Amino acid sequence: MARRRQAVTIKHVAADAGVSLQTVSRVINNEPNVRPAMQERVQASIDKLGYVPSIAAQRMSGSRSYLILAINDRERTIADWRNRQGSDWVDQMLFGGMLKCAEHGYRMIFELVDTHNDHVERELGAAIAALQPDGVILTPPHSENPLITGFLAKRKIPFARIGSVTSGPGIAMTMDDEGSARRATEHLIALGHSRIGFIAGPKEYDLSNWRIDGWREAMTSAELSCDALCVRGDFGYDSGGLAANALLDLKDPPTAIIGSNDQMTLAALDAAKARGLHIPGDLSLISFDNTPVVRFTVPELTAVDQPIAATFSKAVELLITNGDALVPHQPVVIEGSLIERSSTAPPSAHGRA
Amino acid sequence: MARRRQAVTIKHVAADAGVSLQTVSRVINNEPNVRPAMQERVQASIDKLGYVPSIAAQRMSGSRSYLILAINDRERTIADWRNRQGSDWVDQMLFGGMLKCAEHGYRMIFELVDTHNDHVERELGAAIAALQPDGVILTPPHSENPLITGFLAKRKIPFARIGSVTSGPGIAMTMDDEGSARRATEHLIALGHSRIGFIAGPKEYDLSNWRIDGWREAMTSAELSCDALCVRGDFGYDSGGLAANALLDLKDPPTAIIGSNDQMTLAALDAAKARGLHIPGDLSLISFDNTPVVRFTVPELTAVDQPIAATFSKAVELLITNGDALVPHQPVVIEGSLIERSSTAPPSAHGRA
DNA sequence: TTGAAAGCGCTAACAT
DNA sequence: ATGTTAGCGCTTTCAA
């Protein structure tokens, strides 16, 4: 490997502008106490020479690294990549995170870390030591892993916890699963549905339960019964079909079903079709997550969009601009929206009276 | 921002092991001339203290940065992210690239750069100056941009050009579009088809033309006519429908169609269905790219898989292990494979005699 | 408001 | 086979 040096360094700029290194440094960092004329002269040299500071050197001298580290669960992420089911979680996190970083002259680095591992701390520690990021963004299930949050807190590294509402160190951020589920349910109620089934995710996931809560809230507020209308799945396709059939086998079956994620709702769609039901005529369907797949079903699915990009964008912004300021004590809420497509309609007359 | 220092540095390790900094450095870098006993003692201290070298410091002292930079076209990538059509190109590049980097103790950084821009050089230069990557991976259309390849060559930064077969600086790598198209066509011929239509991409893309070449080759070898059987689209959904209808309106219409990408083939599927054709009974369909969407159509599409992950993995490996060695003069070929699903079958008897 | 000196963590070059 | 020295490019003291 060739010993590569910086093509243009702060020294070149200083020499060109006829000032000290320090003055150039001040201009780079927009520090006060630089006369406009001076600032202009230095900037001219910077532009002329095409100078860009080395983040390695900046980091070395004890300043920022201009790096934000986003961490995903290794196992799950790789499984998604391998299966190619069209989940675009990673894309959306890059979309929101990278672009916001770029706005501030930062870079986002994406890393995979095993959560279910004795040496999470070592693995994370290695990434931190190697990269020295100015901030870290945690996604589920890392967001709730005390080994990780504790480590970051101890090292005083600012971090955000996506999909977490518990208090503690770091900025808790949520996409308002409960509110989204409530709004989706209310939408169906407004269409005239009164029997609304819910296919829930596994209880190990906090967001599964938040989504149930939202549905239950809306149902209860409208004085509708929830009895037997909530069935658990495991977020996988097969479990969605089983759950849908269980709901449709009820003596008094639902006229609408909300699925807690796209895979399960997809399965519910297929199961309903297999029973000869027409969507949305005989059964309305709302999905959660709004991954690309819901646009390719027939009919396209009405879905709750998870504002992943917006959440990462906000996380980056808080991390960068917040500096050492206080961490908000309330979770930061980024609301998802309901994307209406063709799988929802008023219940048909020939259903229940 | 708190002035953050490395928690454990090479000094701590040296002190703990009672050796010089240099010896620790040698152990870190697996250099020769260290006695096993010494190496063991130092390694023990490293493990005990949980030491991980700072890449910033490593880079500063003139060694590697352990960073590989992968660059995509900004406009296209953002459009994909925004549209959420399920393209998983970025995911697959990370899948292949990041994991291979990790194997070697490297990191992959993903960046967006405008190609159609006067100051590509400035933009790329800034990324290079800031990050000092040990290698760069270019994707289309950057792979063919002389401003970019020239810049990298001038700076003597090793780089790979994905989807490029032209000679010149950098490692040319191709997913064998021509071969893939040929094999797809041969597959249809083997099934008994003789009228095989081809929906091509726009001619501005090299790979569009490679794919046509492969199809034409296979057709010619089998002494089949290509007349009127190749129609251009623009890779967008709408153009695929138009092209398919044009082909199916022929006096002697094809019994099979190959689409140059998933969106166009999707449209062809929909167009064929709209005409009352049964797939694959009346018309066989093969798609290109094998993005997640082809698994969600009815029937699922037989498709040519683009080995994106494998290609990036190989690119990283070449970049890291090749060092300053010679660049291969032939393009590196990573073959794609045909994934057989349910959209292909022998032509029906009631078609042409 | 500007400049000079010291040092960040590490490795290359040169001892020994 | 191991240690010593110098310096990478930048920012933080501190001085003028």
XYZ file of C-alpha atoms (C1' of nucleotides) in Angstrom:
738
model
C 0.000 0.000 0.000
C 1.490 3.299 -1.046
C 2.137 5.706 1.721
C -0.497 8.237 0.854
C -0.429 11.747 2.177
C -2.947 14.467 2.077
C -2.656 16.316 -1.209
C -3.522 19.714 0.222
C -3.115 20.364 3.915
C -3.787 23.211 6.207
C -0.141 24.168 5.790
C -0.518 24.750 2.103
C -3.491 26.956 2.724
C -1.684 28.876 5.445
C 1.306 29.433 3.214
C -0.837 30.465 0.298
C -2.798 32.939 2.358
C 0.244 34.081 4.266
C -1.259 33.400 7.677
C -0.731 30.991 10.523
C -2.150 27.493 10.695
C -4.319 28.600 13.515
C -6.046 31.257 11.508
C -6.888 28.757 8.810
C -8.221 26.417 11.443
C -10.408 29.190 12.784
C -11.853 29.831 9.388
C -12.542 26.154 8.776
C -14.425 25.893 12.018
C -16.249 29.181 11.717
C -14.778 30.416 14.912
C -15.188 33.987 16.095
C -12.339 36.446 16.336
C -11.443 36.424 12.704
C -11.706 39.674 10.792
C -13.928 39.483 7.725
C -11.086 40.470 5.459
C -8.924 37.752 6.920
C -11.683 35.180 6.698
C -12.220 36.069 3.094
C -8.574 35.814 2.180
C -8.218 32.420 3.801
C -11.422 31.148 2.241
C -10.123 32.215 -1.134
C -7.019 30.107 -0.660
C -9.097 27.175 0.520
C -11.261 27.355 -2.556
C -8.335 27.905 -4.855
C -6.417 24.904 -3.558
C -9.509 22.752 -3.124
C -8.633 22.107 0.460
C -10.732 19.732 2.546
C -9.720 18.951 6.124
C -8.822 15.365 6.957
C -11.294 13.994 9.427
C -8.589 11.699 10.758
C -6.445 14.677 11.702
C -9.387 16.552 13.094
C -10.290 13.591 15.205
C -6.699 13.153 16.320
C -6.388 16.619 17.624
C -9.278 16.052 19.913
C -12.062 17.602 17.986
C -15.039 15.949 16.348
C -14.840 12.951 14.078
C -17.812 14.089 12.021
C -19.020 10.525 12.068
C -22.409 9.239 13.210
C -22.652 5.532 13.747
C -25.933 3.750 13.026
C -26.200 0.247 14.372
C -28.505 -2.560 13.316
C -28.893 -6.072 14.590
C -26.559 -8.236 12.569
C -28.578 -11.417 12.405
C -31.832 -9.793 11.385
C -30.306 -7.454 8.878
C -28.404 -10.197 7.138
C -31.474 -12.419 7.119
C -33.417 -9.613 5.428
C -30.693 -9.129 2.854
C -30.520 -12.805 2.165
C -34.237 -13.380 1.897
C -34.800 -10.399 -0.332
C -38.358 -9.969 0.812
C -38.235 -6.325 -0.052
C -37.893 -4.802 3.372
C -36.377 -1.400 2.817
C -35.647 -0.528 6.417
C -31.935 -0.128 5.735
C -32.592 1.993 2.665
C -34.902 4.276 4.561
C -32.499 4.675 7.441
C -29.743 5.605 5.046
C -32.095 7.895 3.182
C -32.964 9.850 6.277
C -29.676 9.544 8.124
C -27.084 9.998 5.407
C -28.699 12.993 3.822
C -29.131 14.802 7.118
C -25.542 14.012 8.023
C -24.381 15.410 4.711
C -26.231 18.647 5.384
C -24.066 19.141 8.435
C -20.803 17.961 6.924
C -21.054 14.674 8.775
C -20.983 11.127 7.554
C -23.098 8.224 8.642
C -21.444 4.875 9.056
C -23.617 1.827 9.163
C -22.592 -1.128 11.284
C -23.941 -4.496 12.240
C -23.691 -5.687 15.826
C -24.890 -8.922 17.416
C -27.295 -8.272 20.209
C -27.670 -11.774 21.442
C -24.087 -12.134 22.234
C -22.027 -12.186 25.382
C -19.531 -9.767 23.986
C -21.819 -7.061 22.636
C -19.823 -4.653 24.681
C -16.575 -5.717 23.099
C -17.999 -5.586 19.616
C -19.508 -2.162 20.126
C -16.418 -0.993 21.971
C -14.293 -1.938 18.994
C -16.441 0.064 16.609
C -16.401 3.039 18.953
C -12.664 2.893 19.513
C -11.905 2.481 15.838
C -14.241 5.161 14.546
C -14.695 7.539 17.458
C -18.144 8.594 16.305
C -19.680 11.796 17.608
C -23.002 10.047 18.043
C -24.658 6.668 17.780
C -28.113 5.640 16.588
C -29.513 2.444 18.015
C -32.308 0.445 16.402
C -34.382 -2.343 17.943
C -33.468 -4.563 19.628
C -30.281 -2.679 20.523
C -32.301 0.310 21.678
C -33.402 -1.632 24.718
C -30.194 -3.494 25.425
C -28.846 -2.242 28.764
C -25.362 -3.520 27.979
C -25.277 -1.216 24.998
C -27.035 1.806 26.404
C -25.007 1.482 29.593
C -21.759 1.322 27.679
C -22.550 4.406 25.638
C -23.744 6.305 28.674
C -20.577 5.424 30.564
C -18.468 6.654 27.669
C -20.580 9.781 27.453
C -21.277 9.266 23.776
C -24.537 10.897 22.693
C -26.974 8.367 21.302
C -30.534 7.931 20.136
C -32.740 4.940 20.785
C -35.115 4.355 17.887
C -38.290 2.529 18.815
C -37.910 2.980 22.507
C -40.002 4.949 24.955
C -38.372 3.949 28.207
C -36.562 6.664 30.076
C -32.854 6.451 30.712
C -29.717 7.630 28.958
C -29.920 8.521 25.296
C -32.673 10.102 23.286
C -35.760 7.891 23.153
C -37.542 8.071 19.806
C -40.740 6.444 18.703
C -42.748 6.279 15.507
C -45.915 6.370 17.551
C -47.046 2.818 16.967
C -49.899 3.201 19.346
C -51.213 6.337 17.688
C -50.851 4.804 14.245
C -52.807 1.729 15.227
C -55.455 3.938 16.760
C -55.764 6.055 13.652
C -55.910 3.013 11.393
C -58.685 1.563 13.515
C -60.545 4.855 13.592
C -60.309 5.010 9.825
C -62.064 1.661 9.558
C -64.661 2.675 12.111
C -65.331 5.821 10.119
C -65.885 3.643 7.058
C -68.601 1.868 8.997
C -66.834 -1.217 10.284
C -67.629 -2.452 13.749
C -66.024 -5.883 13.766
C -62.336 -5.130 13.295
C -59.833 -7.924 13.768
C -56.224 -7.429 14.751
C -53.312 -9.677 13.903
C -50.678 -8.878 16.495
C -46.953 -9.472 16.500
C -45.101 -11.499 19.110
C -45.180 -10.056 22.587
C -41.382 -9.977 22.842
C -41.511 -6.877 20.699
C -42.608 -3.766 22.506
C -44.061 -2.343 19.357
C -46.360 -5.343 18.984
C -47.981 -4.404 22.206
C -48.093 -0.694 21.438
C -49.945 -1.486 18.255
C -52.449 -3.656 20.092
C -52.954 -0.875 22.617
C -53.805 1.607 19.893
C -56.313 -0.708 18.291
C -57.917 -1.547 21.622
C -58.141 2.112 22.571
C -59.959 3.027 19.387
C -62.296 0.089 19.661
C -63.101 0.827 23.272
C -63.649 4.515 22.626
C -66.155 3.575 19.934
C -67.763 1.107 22.333
C -66.946 -1.805 20.083
C -66.092 -5.246 21.335
C -62.542 -6.561 21.100
C -63.516 -10.064 22.142
C -61.632 -12.754 20.279
C -60.685 -10.217 17.652
C -56.970 -10.099 18.486
C -54.820 -13.008 17.388
C -51.060 -13.267 17.751
C -48.693 -14.008 14.921
C -44.906 -13.966 14.833
C -44.426 -11.394 12.043
C -43.821 -14.235 9.589
C -45.982 -14.948 6.537
C -47.316 -18.300 7.705
C -48.476 -17.009 11.044
C -50.458 -14.312 9.277
C -52.455 -16.852 7.307
C -53.247 -18.862 10.407
C -54.314 -15.773 12.282
C -56.504 -14.546 9.435
C -58.257 -17.884 9.137
C -58.811 -18.004 12.876
C -60.481 -14.597 12.697
C -62.556 -15.445 9.635
C -63.680 -18.702 11.230
C -65.307 -16.837 14.094
C -69.078 -17.121 14.419
C -69.211 -13.387 13.988
C -66.182 -12.728 11.776
C -64.611 -9.307 11.282
C -65.367 -7.177 8.218
C -61.932 -5.641 8.462
C -58.544 -6.812 9.652
C -55.450 -4.865 10.631
C -52.195 -6.753 10.353
C -49.210 -5.744 12.490
C -46.786 -5.964 9.617
C -46.716 -6.440 5.868
C -45.812 -10.108 5.722
C -48.692 -11.136 7.949
C -51.147 -8.892 6.165
C -50.006 -10.271 2.843
C -50.775 -13.723 4.138
C -54.154 -12.526 5.369
C -54.891 -11.197 1.899
C -53.989 -14.519 0.326
C -55.990 -16.446 2.915
C -59.048 -14.278 2.372
C -58.801 -14.678 -1.382
C -58.460 -18.420 -0.958
C -61.763 -18.395 0.911
C -63.331 -16.620 -2.011
C -63.599 -13.292 -0.257
C -63.336 -10.139 -2.291
C -61.047 -7.389 -1.051
C -62.144 -4.806 -0.091
C -65.767 -5.718 -0.835
C -66.037 -8.522 1.669
C -63.088 -7.659 3.855
C -61.040 -4.523 4.376
C -57.356 -4.868 5.113
C -54.834 -2.469 6.611
C -51.179 -3.290 6.919
C -48.338 -1.932 8.988
C -44.911 -0.776 7.796
C -45.711 0.104 4.203
C -42.719 -1.701 2.752
C -42.563 -1.813 -1.050
C -44.413 -5.112 -1.308
C -47.804 -3.626 -0.433
C -47.832 -1.808 -3.745
C -47.557 -5.007 -5.694
C -50.484 -6.881 -4.245
C -53.917 -6.968 -5.837
C -55.476 -4.844 -4.581
C -52.722 -2.612 -3.265
C -52.824 -2.463 0.508
C -53.795 0.498 2.587
C -50.968 0.711 5.093
C -49.565 2.580 8.023
C -46.315 4.106 6.916
C -43.422 3.929 9.347
C -41.518 7.206 9.034
C -38.129 5.566 9.214
C -36.314 8.134 7.119
C -37.853 11.025 9.038
C -36.955 9.416 12.327
C -33.323 8.898 11.390
C -33.141 12.372 9.997
C -34.400 13.748 13.281
C -32.081 11.497 15.268
C -29.067 12.757 13.362
C -30.135 16.323 13.818
C -30.613 15.943 17.537
C -27.295 14.193 17.907
C -25.375 16.775 15.926
C -26.973 19.967 17.114
C -27.740 18.936 20.629
C -24.120 18.488 21.541
C -23.821 18.161 25.255
C -27.166 19.724 25.897
C -29.788 17.983 27.923
C -31.436 14.871 26.591
C -35.179 15.369 26.200
C -37.005 13.615 28.993
C -39.997 12.746 26.916
C -39.603 10.375 23.991
C -39.359 12.169 20.656
C -42.402 11.186 18.629
C -42.379 11.015 14.831
C -45.891 10.278 13.653
C -46.558 7.749 10.934
C -49.307 8.313 8.405
C -51.982 6.112 6.919
C -51.496 5.591 3.196
C -54.866 4.852 1.682
C -54.841 2.426 -1.203
C -57.416 -0.043 -2.457
C -57.814 -2.598 0.293
C -60.214 -0.598 2.408
C -63.867 0.231 1.828
C -67.123 0.387 3.754
C -68.385 -3.023 4.848
C -70.719 -4.659 2.331
C -74.467 -4.617 3.015
C -74.821 -8.380 2.801
C -72.433 -8.892 5.691
C -73.913 -8.658 9.123
C -76.979 -6.476 9.451
C -18.849 18.606 22.421
C -16.749 17.011 25.097
C -13.124 16.571 24.201
C -13.065 12.834 23.926
C -9.842 10.864 24.102
C -9.168 7.305 23.315
C -9.904 5.242 26.415
C -7.122 2.745 25.866
C -4.202 3.609 23.649
C -1.159 1.834 22.427
C 0.729 3.429 25.301
C -1.392 1.738 27.894
C -0.797 -1.590 26.239
C 2.925 -0.958 25.979
C 3.124 -0.006 29.623
C 1.051 -2.964 30.698
C 3.147 -5.400 28.715
C 6.366 -3.640 29.576
C 7.441 -3.207 25.973
C 7.898 -0.378 23.508
C 5.144 1.182 21.456
C 6.674 -0.211 18.350
C 6.457 -3.766 19.531
C 2.783 -3.331 20.246
C 2.366 -1.824 16.823
C 4.070 -4.825 15.287
C 1.752 -7.187 17.054
C -1.299 -5.229 15.965
C -0.230 -5.372 12.378
C 0.947 -8.956 12.417
C 4.380 -7.948 11.385
C 7.288 -10.392 11.353
C 10.234 -10.171 13.689
C 8.311 -10.601 16.879
C 9.081 -13.587 19.040
C 6.077 -15.778 19.784
C 6.500 -15.263 23.510
C 6.573 -11.514 23.028
C 3.605 -11.555 20.686
C 1.671 -13.566 23.194
C 2.496 -11.263 26.068
C 1.440 -8.204 24.131
C -1.706 -9.846 22.847
C -2.615 -10.709 26.416
C -2.367 -7.064 27.405
C -4.402 -6.042 24.374
C -7.140 -8.457 25.283
C -7.008 -7.565 28.944
C -7.340 -3.859 28.316
C -9.736 -4.278 25.406
C -7.516 -2.222 23.196
C -8.594 -1.371 19.656
C -6.438 0.887 17.474
C -7.888 4.205 16.365
C -8.199 4.242 12.619
C -7.750 7.996 12.702
C -4.347 7.617 14.279
C -3.422 4.766 11.993
C -4.337 6.841 9.026
C -2.453 9.847 10.387
C 0.767 7.964 10.679
C 0.678 7.175 7.025
C -0.673 3.702 7.114
C -3.997 2.461 5.871
C -7.320 4.004 6.726
C -9.099 0.668 6.669
C -11.894 2.355 4.793
C -13.381 1.346 1.450
C -15.581 3.909 -0.195
C -18.535 2.748 -2.296
C -20.090 5.401 -4.464
C -23.536 5.506 -6.026
C -25.182 8.042 -8.236
C -26.980 10.468 -5.946
C -29.979 11.276 -8.069
C -30.860 7.710 -8.935
C -30.300 6.363 -5.480
C -32.436 8.997 -3.849
C -35.150 8.493 -6.446
C -35.167 4.773 -5.638
C -35.368 5.469 -1.935
C -38.165 7.920 -2.414
C -40.216 5.783 -4.773
C -39.879 2.669 -2.668
C -40.316 0.376 -5.613
C -38.408 -2.317 -3.845
C -35.086 -2.113 -5.600
C -32.598 -3.653 -3.229
C -29.443 -2.699 -5.059
C -28.130 -0.724 -2.105
C -28.942 -3.534 0.298
C -27.160 -6.067 -1.835
C -24.119 -3.884 -2.229
C -23.902 -3.425 1.500
C -24.524 -7.125 2.011
C -21.620 -8.119 -0.149
C -19.325 -5.192 0.533
C -19.713 -4.597 4.258
C -19.386 -8.217 5.236
C -16.296 -8.752 3.169
C -14.792 -5.575 4.571
C -15.499 -6.761 8.088
C -13.679 -10.015 7.390
C -10.551 -7.996 6.738
C -10.965 -5.494 9.539
C -12.061 -2.847 7.085
C -15.140 -0.721 6.940
C -17.219 0.212 3.946
C -18.500 3.746 3.717
C -21.328 4.444 1.352
C -21.509 7.806 -0.384
C -23.670 9.535 -2.934
C -22.065 11.591 -5.686
C -23.663 13.496 -8.545
C -22.418 12.313 -11.882
C -24.110 14.875 -14.023
C -22.392 17.715 -12.417
C -19.598 20.053 -13.320
C -17.905 19.583 -10.035
C -17.875 15.804 -9.736
C -14.193 16.060 -9.202
C -14.602 18.485 -6.333
C -17.295 16.411 -4.730
C -15.339 13.205 -5.022
C -12.156 14.973 -4.010
C -13.804 16.143 -0.828
C -14.865 12.634 0.103
C -11.403 11.303 -0.660
C -9.642 14.044 1.270
C -11.930 13.717 4.257
C -11.940 9.938 4.481
C -8.702 8.874 2.823
C -10.124 5.533 1.770
C -7.799 2.697 0.809
C -10.007 1.834 -2.119
C -13.069 3.000 -4.006
C -15.897 1.081 -5.651
C -17.668 2.793 -8.514
C -21.131 1.838 -9.741
C -22.821 2.865 -12.994
C -22.840 5.479 -14.298
C -19.748 6.571 -12.333
C -17.856 3.522 -13.556
C -17.651 5.052 -16.998
C -17.131 8.656 -16.011
C -13.644 9.686 -17.141
C -13.597 12.632 -14.749
C -13.942 10.199 -11.887
C -11.744 7.374 -13.109
C -9.126 9.887 -14.168
C -9.140 11.571 -10.788
C -8.760 8.298 -8.938
C -6.026 7.123 -11.261
C -4.122 10.380 -10.850
C -4.320 10.050 -7.097
C -3.238 6.423 -7.357
C -6.204 5.230 -5.352
C -7.124 1.636 -6.170
C -10.648 1.352 -7.471
C -13.116 -1.017 -9.048
C -15.574 -0.222 -11.811
C -18.743 -2.260 -11.439
C -20.647 -2.836 -14.639
C -17.839 -1.773 -16.913
C -15.829 -3.766 -19.393
C -13.773 -1.026 -20.954
C -10.076 -1.137 -20.325
C -8.327 1.648 -18.503
C -7.371 2.360 -14.917
C -9.191 0.521 -12.154
C -10.546 -2.993 -11.999
C -13.339 -3.533 -14.518
C -16.053 -5.834 -13.235
C -19.119 -7.155 -14.974
C -22.056 -9.319 -14.031
C -21.966 -10.849 -17.490
C -25.144 -9.326 -18.829
C -24.534 -10.746 -22.239
C -24.031 -14.266 -20.963
C -27.072 -14.006 -18.725
C -29.278 -12.885 -21.594
C -27.916 -15.676 -23.709
C -28.604 -18.282 -21.060
C -32.103 -16.959 -20.460
C -32.822 -17.144 -24.160
C -31.352 -20.617 -24.435
C -33.533 -21.711 -21.557
C -36.621 -20.637 -23.479
C -35.374 -22.262 -26.640
C -34.818 -25.492 -24.735
C -38.408 -25.286 -23.563
C -39.448 -25.262 -27.184
C -39.962 -21.578 -27.900
C -38.893 -20.204 -31.231
C -40.530 -16.763 -31.245
C -38.852 -14.991 -28.312
C -39.387 -11.284 -27.891
C -36.987 -8.968 -26.151
C -37.845 -5.745 -24.357
C -34.622 -3.787 -24.287
C -33.531 -0.916 -22.094
C -32.469 2.488 -23.361
C -29.351 2.488 -25.453
C -27.610 5.014 -23.208
C -26.959 2.144 -20.835
C -24.196 -0.189 -21.900
C -25.845 -3.057 -20.177
C -28.977 -2.614 -22.258
C -26.968 -3.363 -25.311
C -25.043 -6.232 -23.741
C -28.338 -7.864 -22.895
C -29.597 -7.457 -26.421
C -26.376 -8.951 -27.717
C -26.791 -12.046 -25.595
C -30.343 -12.568 -26.737
C -29.444 -12.057 -30.366
C -26.510 -14.438 -30.101
C -28.648 -17.226 -28.702
C -31.356 -16.629 -31.287
C -28.899 -16.606 -34.146
C -27.095 -19.698 -32.932
C -30.415 -21.502 -32.893
C -31.168 -20.136 -36.335
C -34.197 -18.273 -35.093
C -35.348 -14.979 -36.472
C -34.927 -11.795 -34.435
C -36.955 -9.691 -36.834
C -39.178 -7.172 -35.113
C -38.776 -9.085 -31.882
C -36.690 -6.488 -30.092
C -38.441 -3.393 -28.771
C -36.875 -0.623 -26.729
C -38.222 0.580 -23.414
C -36.740 3.015 -20.924
C -36.600 0.704 -17.874
C -39.809 2.324 -16.580
C -43.075 0.464 -15.996
C -45.073 2.251 -18.666
C -42.571 1.613 -21.409
C -42.705 -2.098 -20.617
C -46.444 -2.247 -21.242
C -46.124 -0.445 -24.542
C -43.322 -2.715 -25.655
C -45.190 -5.854 -24.663
C -48.282 -4.785 -26.542
C -46.216 -3.953 -29.582
C -44.759 -7.452 -29.531
C -48.083 -9.154 -28.932
C -49.679 -7.167 -31.745
C -47.283 -8.664 -34.273
C -48.761 -10.856 -36.977
C -46.608 -13.636 -35.642
C -46.380 -12.765 -31.961
C -43.789 -14.240 -29.594
C -44.633 -17.116 -27.253
C -42.081 -15.848 -24.787
C -40.744 -12.453 -23.814
C -37.606 -11.458 -21.960
C -37.722 -8.095 -20.234
C -34.508 -6.207 -19.585
C -35.492 -5.308 -16.056
C -38.150 -6.073 -13.489
C -40.306 -2.995 -13.881
C -40.735 -3.494 -17.610
C -41.363 -7.199 -17.240
C -43.912 -6.500 -14.550
C -45.708 -4.252 -16.992
C -45.481 -6.921 -19.665
C -47.092 -9.367 -17.262
C -49.926 -6.971 -16.550
C -50.374 -6.178 -20.243
C -50.494 -9.856 -21.163
C -53.049 -10.555 -18.461
C -55.121 -7.635 -19.658
C -55.241 -9.251 -23.084
C -56.554 -12.408 -21.493
C -53.342 -14.331 -21.901
C -52.435 -16.939 -19.356
C -48.909 -16.938 -17.974
C -47.042 -19.163 -18.590
C -49.578 -21.161 -20.635
C -49.937 -18.630 -23.422
C -46.815 -16.609 -22.842
C -43.586 -17.267 -20.980
C -41.866 -14.379 -19.248
C -38.327 -13.927 -17.994
C -37.208 -10.862 -16.126
C -33.869 -9.298 -15.404
C -32.470 -8.196 -12.025
C -34.495 -10.415 -9.714
C -35.393 -7.638 -7.308
C -37.809 -8.592 -4.525
C -40.904 -7.619 -6.510
C -40.720 -10.619 -8.849
C -41.627 -12.899 -5.953
C -44.858 -11.100 -5.360
C -46.363 -11.304 -8.795
C -48.823 -13.993 -9.880
C -47.248 -16.103 -11.148
C -43.819 -15.427 -9.668
C -41.385 -14.455 -12.376
C -38.501 -16.519 -13.598
C -35.631 -14.048 -13.528
C -31.985 -13.511 -14.154
C -30.370 -12.762 -10.832
C -27.796 -10.004 -10.777
C -25.069 -11.116 -8.373
C -24.668 -7.696 -6.821
C -23.577 -8.904 -3.411
C -21.066 -11.337 -4.893
C -19.679 -8.645 -7.150
C -19.148 -6.176 -4.321
C -17.663 -8.860 -2.174
C -15.189 -9.659 -4.900
C -14.460 -5.995 -5.511
C -13.638 -5.440 -1.858
C -11.429 -8.474 -1.798
C -9.519 -7.405 -4.868
C -9.100 -3.898 -3.533
C -7.875 -5.011 -0.136
C -5.663 -7.909 -1.049
C -4.423 -6.627 -4.358
C -2.657 -3.702 -2.809
C -0.429 -2.102 -5.345
C -0.317 -5.180 -7.515
C -1.257 -5.054 -11.121
C -4.817 -4.468 -12.157
C -6.225 -7.410 -14.115
C -6.332 -6.530 -17.778
C -9.425 -8.553 -18.470
C -12.689 -7.533 -16.837
C -13.530 -9.616 -13.781
C -16.693 -11.545 -14.566
C -19.208 -12.559 -11.910
C -21.862 -14.710 -13.515
C -25.516 -14.229 -12.753
C -27.854 -17.185 -12.538
C -31.308 -17.864 -13.853
C -33.823 -18.308 -11.060
C -36.623 -20.478 -12.348
C -40.040 -19.658 -10.987
C -43.491 -20.046 -12.478
C -43.597 -17.719 -15.443
C -41.891 -20.046 -17.892
C -43.188 -23.194 -19.562
C -43.175 -24.853 -22.982
C -45.244 -23.005 -25.566
C -48.864 -24.168 -25.734
C -49.949 -26.446 -28.573
C -52.778 -24.189 -29.706
C -50.349 -21.371 -30.422
C -48.577 -21.557 -33.729
C -48.284 -24.989 -35.301
C -7.426 39.524 16.655
C -3.505 36.670 15.458
C 0.428 33.471 16.198
C 3.554 29.826 18.331
C 4.039 25.586 20.736
C 2.510 21.220 22.319
C 0.340 17.040 21.613
C -3.459 13.670 19.948
C -2.332 7.900 18.726
C 0.013 5.688 15.718
C 3.684 3.914 12.349
C 7.937 4.457 9.179
C 12.604 4.916 9.378
C 16.359 4.290 11.671
C 18.950 2.641 15.407
C 20.691 -1.107 18.424
C 14.294 -9.031 17.636
C 13.295 -4.832 19.975
C 13.640 0.207 21.024
C 13.996 5.281 19.769
C 12.866 9.255 17.054
C 10.289 11.969 14.172
C 6.258 13.324 12.123
C 1.407 12.665 9.923
C -2.621 17.161 9.880
C -5.060 19.254 12.877
C -6.774 21.743 17.219
C -6.016 23.036 21.731
C -3.769 25.559 24.985
C -1.193 29.683 25.829
C 1.257 33.945 24.524
C 1.565 38.398 22.081
